Short mmCIF file of C-alpha atoms in Angstrom, two decimals:
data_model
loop_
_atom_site.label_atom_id
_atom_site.label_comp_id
_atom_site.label_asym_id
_atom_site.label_seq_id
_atom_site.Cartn_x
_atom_site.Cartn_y
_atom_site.Cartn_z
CA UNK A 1 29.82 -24.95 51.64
CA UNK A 2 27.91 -23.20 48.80
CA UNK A 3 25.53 -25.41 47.17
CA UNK A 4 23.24 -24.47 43.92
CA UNK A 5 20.15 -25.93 43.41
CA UNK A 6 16.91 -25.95 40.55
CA UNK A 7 14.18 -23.45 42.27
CA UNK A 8 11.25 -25.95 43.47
CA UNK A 9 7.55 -24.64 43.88
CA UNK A 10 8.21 -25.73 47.53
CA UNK A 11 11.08 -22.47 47.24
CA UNK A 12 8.34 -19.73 46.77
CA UNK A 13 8.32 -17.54 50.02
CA UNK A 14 11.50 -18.19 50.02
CA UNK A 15 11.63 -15.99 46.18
CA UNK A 16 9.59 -14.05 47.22
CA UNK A 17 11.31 -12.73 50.18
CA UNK A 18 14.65 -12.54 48.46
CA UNK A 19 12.93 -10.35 45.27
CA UNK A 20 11.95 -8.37 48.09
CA UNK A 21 15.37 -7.94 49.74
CA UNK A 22 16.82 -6.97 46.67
CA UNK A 23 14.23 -4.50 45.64
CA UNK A 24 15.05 -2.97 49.21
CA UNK A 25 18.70 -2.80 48.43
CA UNK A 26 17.93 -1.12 45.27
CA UNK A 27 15.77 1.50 46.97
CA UNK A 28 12.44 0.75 45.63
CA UNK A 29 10.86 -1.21 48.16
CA UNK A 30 7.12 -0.32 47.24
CA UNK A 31 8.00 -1.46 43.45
CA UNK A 32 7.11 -5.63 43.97
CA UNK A 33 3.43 -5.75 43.30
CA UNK A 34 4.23 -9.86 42.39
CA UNK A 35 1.94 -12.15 44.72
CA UNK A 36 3.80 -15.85 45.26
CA UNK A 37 0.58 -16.96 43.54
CA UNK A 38 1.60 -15.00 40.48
CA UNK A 39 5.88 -15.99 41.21
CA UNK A 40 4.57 -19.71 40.98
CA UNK A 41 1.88 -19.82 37.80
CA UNK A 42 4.69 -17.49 35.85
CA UNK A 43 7.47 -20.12 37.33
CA UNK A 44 6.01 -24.08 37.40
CA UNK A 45 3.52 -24.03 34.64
CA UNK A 46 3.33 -25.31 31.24
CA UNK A 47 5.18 -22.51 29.65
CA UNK A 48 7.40 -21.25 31.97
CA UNK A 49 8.39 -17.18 32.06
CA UNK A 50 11.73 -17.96 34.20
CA UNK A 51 14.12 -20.04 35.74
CA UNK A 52 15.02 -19.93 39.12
CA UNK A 53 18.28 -21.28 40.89
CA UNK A 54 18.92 -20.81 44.78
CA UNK A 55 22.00 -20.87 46.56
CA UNK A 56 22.66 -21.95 49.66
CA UNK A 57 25.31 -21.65 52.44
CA UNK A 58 25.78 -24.92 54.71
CA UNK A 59 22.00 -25.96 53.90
CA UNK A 60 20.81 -22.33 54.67
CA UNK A 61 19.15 -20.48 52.08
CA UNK A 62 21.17 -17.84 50.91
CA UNK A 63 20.61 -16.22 47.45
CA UNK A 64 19.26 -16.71 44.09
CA UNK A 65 19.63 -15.97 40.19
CA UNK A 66 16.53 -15.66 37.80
CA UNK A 67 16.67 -15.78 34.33
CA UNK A 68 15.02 -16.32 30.80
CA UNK A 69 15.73 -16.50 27.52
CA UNK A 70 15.80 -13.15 25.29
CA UNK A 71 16.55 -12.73 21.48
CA UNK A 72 19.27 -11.17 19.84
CA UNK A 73 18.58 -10.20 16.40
CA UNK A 74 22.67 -9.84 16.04
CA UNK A 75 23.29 -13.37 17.66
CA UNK A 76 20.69 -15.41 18.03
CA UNK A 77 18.95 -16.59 21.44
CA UNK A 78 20.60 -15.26 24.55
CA UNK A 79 19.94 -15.43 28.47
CA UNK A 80 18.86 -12.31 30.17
CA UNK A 81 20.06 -12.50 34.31
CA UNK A 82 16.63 -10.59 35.85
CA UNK A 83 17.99 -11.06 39.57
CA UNK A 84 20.85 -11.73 41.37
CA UNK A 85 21.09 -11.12 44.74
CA UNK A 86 23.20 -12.65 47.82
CA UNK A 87 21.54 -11.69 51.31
CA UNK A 88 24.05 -9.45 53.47
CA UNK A 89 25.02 -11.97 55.92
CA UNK A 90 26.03 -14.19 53.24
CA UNK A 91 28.54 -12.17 51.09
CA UNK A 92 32.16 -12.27 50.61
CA UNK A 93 32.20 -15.65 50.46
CA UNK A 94 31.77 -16.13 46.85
CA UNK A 95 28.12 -17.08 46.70
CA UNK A 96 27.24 -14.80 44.16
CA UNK A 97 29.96 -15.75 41.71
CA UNK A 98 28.72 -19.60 42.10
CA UNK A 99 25.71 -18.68 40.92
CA UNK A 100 26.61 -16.45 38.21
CA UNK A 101 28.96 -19.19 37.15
CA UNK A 102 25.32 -21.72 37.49
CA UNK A 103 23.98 -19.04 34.94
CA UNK A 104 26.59 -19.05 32.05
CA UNK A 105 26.21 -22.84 32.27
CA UNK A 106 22.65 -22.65 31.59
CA UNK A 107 23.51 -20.77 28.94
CA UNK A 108 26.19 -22.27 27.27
CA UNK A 109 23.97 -25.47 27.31
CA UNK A 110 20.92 -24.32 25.94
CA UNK A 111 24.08 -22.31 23.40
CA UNK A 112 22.89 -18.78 24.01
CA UNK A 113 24.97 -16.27 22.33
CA UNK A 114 25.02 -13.99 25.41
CA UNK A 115 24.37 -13.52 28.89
CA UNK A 116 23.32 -10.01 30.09
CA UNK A 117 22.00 -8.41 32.56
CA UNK A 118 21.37 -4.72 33.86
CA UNK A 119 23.49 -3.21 37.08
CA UNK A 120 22.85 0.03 39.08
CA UNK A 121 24.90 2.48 37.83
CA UNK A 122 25.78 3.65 41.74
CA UNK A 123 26.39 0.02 42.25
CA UNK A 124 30.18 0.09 42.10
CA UNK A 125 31.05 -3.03 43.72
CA UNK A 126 28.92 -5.29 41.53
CA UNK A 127 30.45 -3.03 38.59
CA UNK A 128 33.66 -4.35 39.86
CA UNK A 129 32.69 -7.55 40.34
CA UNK A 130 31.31 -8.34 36.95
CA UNK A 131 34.07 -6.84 34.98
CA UNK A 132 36.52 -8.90 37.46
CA UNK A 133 35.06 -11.93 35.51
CA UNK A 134 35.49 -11.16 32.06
CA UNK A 135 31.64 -9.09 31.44
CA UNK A 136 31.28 -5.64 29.55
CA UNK A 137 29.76 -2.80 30.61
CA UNK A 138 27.36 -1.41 27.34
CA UNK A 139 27.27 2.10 28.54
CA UNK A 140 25.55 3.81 25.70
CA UNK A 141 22.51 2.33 25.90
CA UNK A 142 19.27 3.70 28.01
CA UNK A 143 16.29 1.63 29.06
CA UNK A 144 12.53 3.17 28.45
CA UNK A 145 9.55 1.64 29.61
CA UNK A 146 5.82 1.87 29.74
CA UNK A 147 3.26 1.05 31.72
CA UNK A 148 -0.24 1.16 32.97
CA UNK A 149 -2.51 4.05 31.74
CA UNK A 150 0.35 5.09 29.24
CA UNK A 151 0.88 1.50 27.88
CA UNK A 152 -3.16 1.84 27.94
CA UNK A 153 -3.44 4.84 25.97
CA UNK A 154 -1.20 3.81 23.41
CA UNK A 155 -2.25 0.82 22.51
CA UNK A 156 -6.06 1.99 22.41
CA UNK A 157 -4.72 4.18 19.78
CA UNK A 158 -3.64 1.10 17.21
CA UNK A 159 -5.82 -0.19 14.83
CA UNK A 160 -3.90 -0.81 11.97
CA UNK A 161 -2.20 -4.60 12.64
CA UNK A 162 -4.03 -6.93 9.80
CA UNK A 163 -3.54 -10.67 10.15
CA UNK B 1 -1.68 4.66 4.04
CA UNK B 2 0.47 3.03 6.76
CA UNK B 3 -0.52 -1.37 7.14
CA UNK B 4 1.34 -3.20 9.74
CA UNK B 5 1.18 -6.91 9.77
CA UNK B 6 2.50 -9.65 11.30
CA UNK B 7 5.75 -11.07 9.51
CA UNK B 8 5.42 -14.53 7.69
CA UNK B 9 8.58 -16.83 6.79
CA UNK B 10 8.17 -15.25 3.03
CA UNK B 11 9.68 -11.74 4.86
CA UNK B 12 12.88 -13.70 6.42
CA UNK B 13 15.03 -11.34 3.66
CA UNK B 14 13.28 -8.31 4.30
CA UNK B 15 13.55 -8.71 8.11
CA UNK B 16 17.41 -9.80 7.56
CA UNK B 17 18.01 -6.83 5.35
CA UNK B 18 16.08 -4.57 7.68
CA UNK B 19 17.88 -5.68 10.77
CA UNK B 20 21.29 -4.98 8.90
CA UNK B 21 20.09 -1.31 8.62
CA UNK B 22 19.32 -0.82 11.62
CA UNK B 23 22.63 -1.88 13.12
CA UNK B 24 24.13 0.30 10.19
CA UNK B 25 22.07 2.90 12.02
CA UNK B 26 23.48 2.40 15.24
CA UNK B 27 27.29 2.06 14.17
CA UNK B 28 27.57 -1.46 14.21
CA UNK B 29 27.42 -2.82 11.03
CA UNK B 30 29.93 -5.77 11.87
CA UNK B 31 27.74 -7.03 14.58
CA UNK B 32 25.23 -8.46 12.83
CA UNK B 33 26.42 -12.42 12.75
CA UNK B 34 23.03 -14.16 12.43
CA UNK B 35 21.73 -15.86 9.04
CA UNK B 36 18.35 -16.00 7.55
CA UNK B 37 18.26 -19.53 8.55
CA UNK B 38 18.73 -18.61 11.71
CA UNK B 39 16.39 -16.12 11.57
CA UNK B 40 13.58 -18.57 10.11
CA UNK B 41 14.52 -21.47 12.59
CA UNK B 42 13.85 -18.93 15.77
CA UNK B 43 11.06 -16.99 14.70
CA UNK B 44 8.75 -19.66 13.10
CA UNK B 45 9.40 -23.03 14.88
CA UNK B 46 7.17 -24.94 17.22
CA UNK B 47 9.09 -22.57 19.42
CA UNK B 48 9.25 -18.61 18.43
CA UNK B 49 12.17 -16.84 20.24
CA UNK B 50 10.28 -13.54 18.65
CA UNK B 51 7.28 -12.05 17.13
CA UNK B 52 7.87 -9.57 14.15
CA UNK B 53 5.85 -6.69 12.66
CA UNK B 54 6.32 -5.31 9.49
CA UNK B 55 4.81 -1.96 8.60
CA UNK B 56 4.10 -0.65 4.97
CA UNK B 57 3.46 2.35 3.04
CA UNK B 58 1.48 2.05 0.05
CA UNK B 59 2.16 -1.55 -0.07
CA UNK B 60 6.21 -1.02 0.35
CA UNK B 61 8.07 -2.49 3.14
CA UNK B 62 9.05 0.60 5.11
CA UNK B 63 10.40 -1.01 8.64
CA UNK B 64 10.10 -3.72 11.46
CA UNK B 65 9.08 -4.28 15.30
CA UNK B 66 10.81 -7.05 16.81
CA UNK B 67 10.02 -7.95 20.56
CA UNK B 68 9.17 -11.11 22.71
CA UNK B 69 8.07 -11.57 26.33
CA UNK B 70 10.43 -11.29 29.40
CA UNK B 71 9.90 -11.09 32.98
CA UNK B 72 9.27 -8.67 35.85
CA UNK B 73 9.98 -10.54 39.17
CA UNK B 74 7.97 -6.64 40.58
CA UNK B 75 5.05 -6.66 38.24
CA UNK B 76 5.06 -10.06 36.21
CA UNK B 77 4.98 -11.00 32.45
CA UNK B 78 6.20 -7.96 30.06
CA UNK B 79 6.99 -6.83 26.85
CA UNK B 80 10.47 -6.56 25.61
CA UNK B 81 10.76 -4.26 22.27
CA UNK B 82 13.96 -5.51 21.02
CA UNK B 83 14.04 -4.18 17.38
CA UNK B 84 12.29 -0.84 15.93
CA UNK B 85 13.50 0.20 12.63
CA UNK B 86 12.01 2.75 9.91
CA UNK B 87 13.85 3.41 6.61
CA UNK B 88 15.07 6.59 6.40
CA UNK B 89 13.37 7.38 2.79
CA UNK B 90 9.99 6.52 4.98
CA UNK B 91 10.40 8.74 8.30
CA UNK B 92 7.92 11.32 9.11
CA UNK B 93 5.28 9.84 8.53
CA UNK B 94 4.23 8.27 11.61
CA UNK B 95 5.63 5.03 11.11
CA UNK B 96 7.13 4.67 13.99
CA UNK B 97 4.68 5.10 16.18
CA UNK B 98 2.44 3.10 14.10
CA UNK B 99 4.58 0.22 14.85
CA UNK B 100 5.02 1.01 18.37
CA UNK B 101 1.42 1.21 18.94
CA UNK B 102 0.85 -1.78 17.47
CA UNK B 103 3.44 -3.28 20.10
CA UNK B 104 1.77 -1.42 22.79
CA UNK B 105 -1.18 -3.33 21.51
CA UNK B 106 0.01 -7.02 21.95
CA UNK B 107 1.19 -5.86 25.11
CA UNK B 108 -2.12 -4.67 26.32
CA UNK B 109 -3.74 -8.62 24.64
CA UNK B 110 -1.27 -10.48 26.77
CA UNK B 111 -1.60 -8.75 29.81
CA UNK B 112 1.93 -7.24 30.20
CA UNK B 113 2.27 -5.38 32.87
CA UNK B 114 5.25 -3.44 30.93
CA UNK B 115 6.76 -2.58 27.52
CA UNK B 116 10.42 -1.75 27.84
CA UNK B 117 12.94 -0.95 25.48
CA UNK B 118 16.56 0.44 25.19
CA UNK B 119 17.73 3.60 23.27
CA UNK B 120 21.10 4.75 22.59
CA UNK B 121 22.10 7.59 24.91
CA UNK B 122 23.38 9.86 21.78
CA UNK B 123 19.69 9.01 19.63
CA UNK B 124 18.20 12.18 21.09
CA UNK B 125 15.14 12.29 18.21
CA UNK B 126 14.45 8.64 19.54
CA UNK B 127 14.45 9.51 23.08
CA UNK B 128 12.41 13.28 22.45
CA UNK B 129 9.89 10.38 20.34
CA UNK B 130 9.72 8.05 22.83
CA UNK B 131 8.67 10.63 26.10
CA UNK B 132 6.50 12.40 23.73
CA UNK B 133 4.55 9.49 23.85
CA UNK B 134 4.65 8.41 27.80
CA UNK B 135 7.29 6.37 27.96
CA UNK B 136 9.84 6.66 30.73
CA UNK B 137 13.83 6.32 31.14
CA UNK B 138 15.02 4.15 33.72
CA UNK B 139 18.51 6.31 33.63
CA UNK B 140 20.26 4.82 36.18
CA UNK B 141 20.31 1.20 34.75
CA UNK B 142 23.42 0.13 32.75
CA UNK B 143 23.83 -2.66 30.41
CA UNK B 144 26.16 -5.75 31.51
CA UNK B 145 27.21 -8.40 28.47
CA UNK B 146 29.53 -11.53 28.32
CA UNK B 147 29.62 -13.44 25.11
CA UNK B 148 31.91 -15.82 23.55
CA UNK B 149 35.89 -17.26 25.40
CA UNK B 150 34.61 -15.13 28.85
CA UNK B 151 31.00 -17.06 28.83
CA UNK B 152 32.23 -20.43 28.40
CA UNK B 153 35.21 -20.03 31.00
CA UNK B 154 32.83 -18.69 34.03
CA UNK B 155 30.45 -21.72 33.00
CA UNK B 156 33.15 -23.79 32.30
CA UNK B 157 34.40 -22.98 36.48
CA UNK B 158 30.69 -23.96 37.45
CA UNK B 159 30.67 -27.65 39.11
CA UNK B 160 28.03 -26.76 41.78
CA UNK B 161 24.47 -27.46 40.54
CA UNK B 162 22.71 -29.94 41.89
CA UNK B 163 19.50 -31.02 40.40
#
């Protein structure tokens, strides 16, 4: 029996481990630099940077969905899916789809516009999977990033924000 | 002279107007659904959704920067750059960048470990802009959406939560 529950701070390792198995499945193992001291101040404080559900198979932990709210200057506030990820010997029986159903109810509750997330494009079976429930694929668009010394170097370079 | 400064509730039109022009930019002109109100309520409440720049030349409003913080289960608390927008009768002038530095810059104050972004695949002055200043594409990531009848019927299917 699937059951999905509220991540507790008591569910840590347990995150932590499954961000882990997932960043191995996506072939960048040496990517996590998170410490479960940083997945819990970012997770339980005050002001909270996610949400965190876990799923479970017949009481054993078996996946989980992490998510936060985004802003769509189109639609309004939206729900951004960060991770979702079902651990091999779990799959096929519908545990991810449980909690991507757990998701859109967040978000219809807190009435987010939209749910999105981002999907390997060699990924073909989640492909299929999320279009087999109704999402769109948003081809055209690219993600850039920065970080570290280029992040750095840039924003040494600004000093023209006034108050 | 290029000014950037944070936006106040007084530049709710200008933002609205500007984020109309943008989605001109990008072919969608239709998709732009949300209100000024709307705009007001989510970016100045007890609450922000978003922070807003708006940069100037000579004293005119030439464009926006709209971003707020998301989530890195890898490296922790980032930067996502949701809106960047020049006018065209403004570009050239380092503008841009100006604004993107500035973003770079509240980054860098919050201790982000990333700014991200997303570019449309067929915006190839954008993308040349964007590595000419360090930033790299994550090509391999593709865009997943569900909005509207398709959200509320996979949340709709969701009975399993427990608290």
């Amino acid at each position: 029996m699937t059951t999905i529950r509220q991540a507790t701070p008591a569910d840590i390792p347990l995150m932590h481990s499954l961000v882990r198995a997932l960043a191995e499945y996506e072939r960048e193992p040496h990517s996590v630099k998170i410490t479960e001291e940083q997945l819990l101040r970012d997770g339980f404080g005050a002001n909270p940077y996610y949400e965190c559900l876990i799923a479970e198979e017949d009481g054993r932990p078996a996946g989980f969905a992490l998510y936060f709210p985004i802003y769509s200057t189109w639609e309004g506030p939206s729900l951004h899916l960060e991770d979702l990820f079902v651990q091999p010997e779990f799959r096929g029986r519908g545990t991810g789809k449980a909690l991507l159903q757990a998701v859109a109810a967040a978000a219809v509750r807190r009435g987010s516009a939209r749910l999105q997330w981002d999907v390997l494009d060699w990924n073909q079976p989640a492909i299929d999977f999320y279009h087999s429930i109704g999402a769109v694929m948003h081809g055209d668009w690219r993600r850039m990033r920065m970080t570290g010394e280029a992040l750095q170097a840039l924003a040494t370079n600004s000093d023209e924000v006034t108050a």
